[in-house]
CSV table of C-alpha atoms in Angstrom, one decimal:
chain,number,residue,atom,x,y,z
A,1,ASN,CA,75.2,11.9,33.6
A,2,ALA,CA,74.0,11.6,30.1
A,3,GLY,CA,70.9,13.8,30.6
A,4,VAL,CA,68.3,13.3,27.9
A,5,THR,CA,69.4,11.1,25.0
A,6,GLN,CA,67.5,11.1,21.7
A,7,THR,CA,68.1,8.8,18.8
A,8,PRO,CA,68.4,9.0,15.9
A,9,LYS,CA,69.7,12.6,15.2
A,10,PHE,CA,68.6,12.5,11.6
A,11,GLN,CA,66.1,10.3,9.7
A,12,VAL,CA,64.6,10.2,6.3
A,13,LEU,CA,61.4,8.2,5.8
A,14,LYS,CA,59.2,7.4,2.9
A,15,THR,CA,55.5,8.3,3.1
A,16,GLY,CA,53.6,5.5,4.8
A,17,GLN,CA,56.6,4.1,6.7
A,18,SER,CA,56.5,3.8,10.4
A,19,MET,CA,59.3,4.4,12.9
A,20,THR,CA,60.1,5.0,16.6
A,21,LEU,CA,62.0,7.9,18.0
A,22,GLN,CA,63.8,6.9,21.1
A,23,CYS,CA,64.1,9.1,24.3
A,24,ALA,CA,65.8,8.1,27.5
A,25,GLN,CA,66.7,10.1,30.6
A,26,ASP,CA,68.8,9.1,33.6
A,27,MET,CA,67.7,11.8,36.0
A,28,ASN,CA,64.7,10.0,37.5
A,29,HIS,CA,62.4,12.7,36.2
A,30,GLU,CA,58.7,12.0,36.5
A,31,TYR,CA,57.6,14.2,33.6
A,32,MET,CA,58.6,13.6,30.0
A,33,SER,CA,57.3,15.1,26.8
A,34,TRP,CA,57.6,15.2,23.1
A,35,TYR,CA,57.5,18.4,21.0
A,36,ARG,CA,57.8,19.2,17.4
A,37,GLN,CA,59.4,22.3,16.0
A,38,ASP,CA,58.6,23.5,12.5
A,39,PRO,CA,60.9,26.0,10.7
A,40,GLY,CA,60.8,29.4,12.4
A,41,MET,CA,58.1,28.3,14.9
A,42,GLY,CA,57.9,27.4,18.5
A,43,LEU,CA,57.5,24.1,20.3
A,44,ARG,CA,54.2,22.3,19.9
A,45,LEU,CA,53.4,19.6,22.5
A,46,ILE,CA,52.6,16.2,20.9
A,47,HIS,CA,52.3,13.9,23.9
A,48,TYR,CA,53.4,13.9,27.5
A,49,SER,CA,53.7,11.6,30.5
A,50,VAL,CA,53.6,12.4,34.2
A,51,GLY,CA,55.0,9.0,35.2
A,52,ALA,CA,55.4,5.4,34.2
A,53,GLY,CA,52.1,4.0,32.8
A,54,ILE,CA,50.5,7.5,32.4
A,55,THR,CA,50.4,9.3,29.1
A,56,ASP,CA,48.2,12.1,27.7
A,57,GLN,CA,47.8,14.0,24.5
A,58,GLY,CA,49.2,17.4,23.9
A,59,GLU,CA,48.4,20.0,21.2
A,60,VAL,CA,49.2,18.0,18.1
A,61,PRO,CA,48.8,14.2,18.9
A,62,ASN,CA,47.4,12.9,15.6
A,63,GLY,CA,49.6,10.4,13.8
A,64,TYR,CA,51.7,9.7,16.9
A,65,ASN,CA,51.6,7.2,19.7
A,66,VAL,CA,53.6,7.0,22.9
A,67,SER,CA,54.0,4.7,25.8
A,68,ARG,CA,55.8,4.9,29.2
A,69,SER,CA,56.6,1.5,30.5
A,70,THR,CA,59.6,2.7,32.6
A,71,THR,CA,60.5,6.0,34.2
A,72,GLU,CA,63.6,6.3,32.0
A,73,ASP,CA,62.1,5.8,28.5
A,74,PHE,CA,59.5,7.5,26.5
A,75,PRO,CA,59.5,6.5,22.8
A,76,LEU,CA,57.5,8.3,20.1
A,77,ARG,CA,56.0,6.2,17.3
A,78,LEU,CA,55.0,7.5,13.9
A,79,LEU,CA,52.4,5.2,12.7
A,80,SER,CA,52.3,6.0,9.0
A,81,ALA,CA,54.6,8.9,8.1
A,82,ALA,CA,53.3,11.8,6.1
A,83,PRO,CA,55.2,14.8,4.6
A,84,SER,CA,53.4,17.0,7.1
A,85,GLN,CA,55.3,15.3,9.8
A,86,THR,CA,58.6,16.6,8.5
A,87,SER,CA,59.9,18.5,11.5
A,88,VAL,CA,62.5,18.6,14.3
A,89,TYR,CA,61.4,16.6,17.3
A,90,PHE,CA,62.5,17.2,20.8
A,91,CYS,CA,62.1,15.1,23.9
A,92,ALA,CA,62.2,16.8,27.2
A,93,SER,CA,62.1,15.7,30.8
A,94,SER,CA,61.8,17.4,34.2
A,95,TYR,CA,60.7,16.8,37.8
A,96,SER,CA,57.0,17.5,38.4
A,97,ASN,CA,58.0,20.3,40.8
A,98,PRO,CA,57.1,23.6,39.0
A,99,GLY,CA,60.4,25.2,39.8
A,100,THR,CA,62.6,22.7,37.9
A,101,GLU,CA,63.7,23.4,34.4
A,102,ALA,CA,63.1,21.1,31.5
A,103,PHE,CA,66.1,19.2,30.1
A,104,PHE,CA,66.0,18.7,26.3
A,105,GLY,CA,67.5,16.1,24.0
A,106,GLN,CA,69.5,17.2,21.0
A,107,GLY,CA,66.5,16.8,18.7
A,108,THR,CA,65.8,14.6,15.7
A,109,ARG,CA,65.5,16.1,12.3
A,110,LEU,CA,62.9,14.0,10.4
A,111,THR,CA,62.2,14.3,6.7
A,112,VAL,CA,59.3,12.5,5.2
A,113,VAL,CA,59.5,12.2,1.4
B,1,ALA,CA,44.8,26.0,30.1
B,2,GLN,CA,47.9,28.2,30.1
B,3,THR,CA,49.0,30.3,27.1
B,4,VAL,CA,52.3,32.0,26.5
B,5,THR,CA,52.5,34.7,23.9
B,6,GLN,CA,55.7,36.2,22.5
B,7,SER,CA,54.6,39.1,20.3
B,8,GLN,CA,58.0,39.7,18.6
B,9,PRO,CA,58.9,37.0,16.0
B,10,GLU,CA,62.2,38.7,15.3
B,11,MET,CA,64.4,41.3,17.1
B,12,SER,CA,67.8,42.7,16.3
B,13,VAL,CA,70.4,44.5,18.4
B,14,GLN,CA,73.7,46.0,17.9
B,15,GLU,CA,76.6,44.4,19.7
B,16,ALA,CA,77.2,45.8,23.2
B,17,GLU,CA,73.7,47.3,23.2
B,18,THR,CA,70.6,46.3,25.3
B,19,VAL,CA,67.6,44.5,24.0
B,20,THR,CA,64.3,43.4,25.6
B,21,LEU,CA,62.3,40.5,24.6
B,22,SER,CA,58.6,40.4,25.5
B,23,CYS,CA,56.5,37.6,26.9
B,24,THR,CA,52.9,37.6,28.3
B,25,TYR,CA,51.1,34.6,29.7
B,26,ASP,CA,47.7,33.6,31.0
B,27,THR,CA,46.9,31.3,33.8
B,28,SER,CA,44.6,30.8,36.7
B,29,GLU,CA,47.3,29.0,38.8
B,30,SER,CA,48.9,30.8,41.7
B,31,ASP,CA,52.0,28.7,42.1
B,32,TYR,CA,54.1,28.6,39.0
B,33,TYR,CA,57.5,29.4,37.5
B,34,LEU,CA,58.5,31.2,34.4
B,35,PHE,CA,61.6,30.5,32.3
B,36,TRP,CA,63.5,31.8,29.4
B,37,TYR,CA,65.3,29.3,27.2
B,38,LYS,CA,67.9,29.9,24.4
B,39,GLN,CA,68.1,27.8,21.3
B,40,PRO,CA,71.2,28.6,19.2
B,41,PRO,CA,71.7,27.1,15.7
B,42,SER,CA,73.0,23.9,17.3
B,43,ARG,CA,69.4,23.3,18.4
B,44,GLN,CA,70.4,22.6,22.0
B,45,MET,CA,67.9,24.2,24.4
B,46,ILE,CA,69.6,26.0,27.2
B,47,LEU,CA,68.1,27.5,30.3
B,48,VAL,CA,68.8,31.3,30.5
B,49,ILE,CA,66.9,32.3,33.6
B,50,ARG,CA,64.0,31.4,35.8
B,51,GLN,CA,61.5,33.3,38.0
B,52,GLU,CA,59.4,32.1,40.9
B,53,ALA,CA,55.9,33.7,40.7
B,54,TYR,CA,55.8,34.3,44.5
B,55,LYS,CA,59.0,36.3,44.5
B,56,GLN,CA,58.6,40.0,43.8
B,57,GLN,CA,62.3,40.5,43.1
B,58,ASN,CA,63.3,40.1,39.5
B,59,ALA,CA,65.7,37.3,38.7
B,60,THR,CA,69.2,38.2,37.3
B,61,GLU,CA,71.9,36.1,35.8
B,62,ASN,CA,74.9,38.0,34.7
B,63,ARG,CA,73.9,40.1,31.6
B,64,PHE,CA,70.4,38.6,31.6
B,65,SER,CA,67.6,40.0,33.8
B,66,VAL,CA,63.8,39.8,33.8
B,67,ASN,CA,61.0,42.3,34.4
B,68,PHE,CA,58.3,40.3,36.0
B,69,GLN,CA,54.9,42.0,36.4
B,70,LYS,CA,52.7,39.4,38.0
B,71,ALA,CA,49.5,41.4,37.9
B,72,ALA,CA,50.0,42.2,34.2
B,73,LYS,CA,51.1,38.6,33.6
B,74,SER,CA,54.2,39.9,31.8
B,75,PHE,CA,57.7,38.4,31.9
B,76,SER,CA,60.2,40.2,29.6
B,77,LEU,CA,63.9,39.3,29.2
B,78,LYS,CA,66.5,42.0,29.1
B,79,ILE,CA,69.9,41.3,27.6
B,80,SER,CA,72.6,43.8,28.4
B,81,ASP,CA,75.9,44.3,26.6
B,82,SER,CA,74.7,42.0,23.8
B,83,GLN,CA,77.3,39.7,22.4
B,84,LEU,CA,77.5,37.8,19.0
B,85,GLY,CA,77.0,34.6,20.9
B,86,ASP,CA,73.6,35.8,22.1
B,87,ALA,CA,72.2,35.3,18.6
B,88,ALA,CA,69.6,32.6,18.9
B,89,MET,CA,65.9,31.9,19.2
B,90,TYR,CA,64.6,32.6,22.7
B,91,PHE,CA,61.6,30.9,24.2
B,92,CYS,CA,59.5,32.0,27.1
B,93,ALA,CA,58.0,29.1,29.1
B,94,PHE,CA,55.4,28.7,31.9
B,95,LYS,CA,55.4,25.8,34.3
B,96,GLY,CA,52.8,25.1,36.8
B,97,ALA,CA,51.6,21.8,38.1
B,98,GLY,CA,53.2,19.4,35.5
B,99,LYS,CA,53.7,20.3,31.9
B,100,SER,CA,55.5,23.3,30.5
B,101,THR,CA,53.9,25.7,27.9
B,102,PHE,CA,56.2,27.5,25.5
B,103,GLY,CA,55.8,30.6,23.4
B,104,ASP,CA,56.5,30.6,19.7
B,105,GLY,CA,59.9,32.1,20.2
B,106,THR,CA,61.7,35.3,19.3
B,107,THR,CA,64.7,35.1,16.9
B,108,LEU,CA,67.4,37.5,18.1
B,109,THR,CA,70.0,38.8,15.6
B,110,VAL,CA,73.1,40.5,17.0
B,111,LYS,CA,74.8,42.9,14.5
B,112,PRO,CA,78.5,43.5,14.8
């Protein structure tokens, strides 16, 4: 099993550009989420989804869009990149059951110049 | 909404010694789980240990154990016989019905 696959691993964008970070999981997990991690800080929730067709905002949603058309995929779109969005982005998935751990992708290091 | 607080941004321990990382949380849910994750410099998040809220017995995984105090909403991680490979950022996480909430993390340095 591949687990959670995030692409790309690294990306440099110019201010104002848009892009999509891809996230796919093959574990049939209902719950998927996107976090950003700034240097020396914890994980802040951007958006999450409890199933196909259902998404909701997390703690820091501004400047990002998501959609969940299938159980497997949960892409994150940056609409107009800003230097403040320079961060490491993690996608995670889990079953909705509280006892199950979250599985994380390898992260995407994004730099906006 | 749930909150998770890790009050120690940084900790250090001598190799082979024991260190305890603190975590407190706030919730009104009765059915939940608590987790500790490790994030080494590779950035890969790794599950260290989990605790069911309804179990009084503290979870143990080899050199890692927790001190779970449900009434105090406290969930600390003890690492015994610390090794150089334990150096990482450690995150405490709460999971109830649906999403997980993470603390800000504690960076652990292990001195040889």
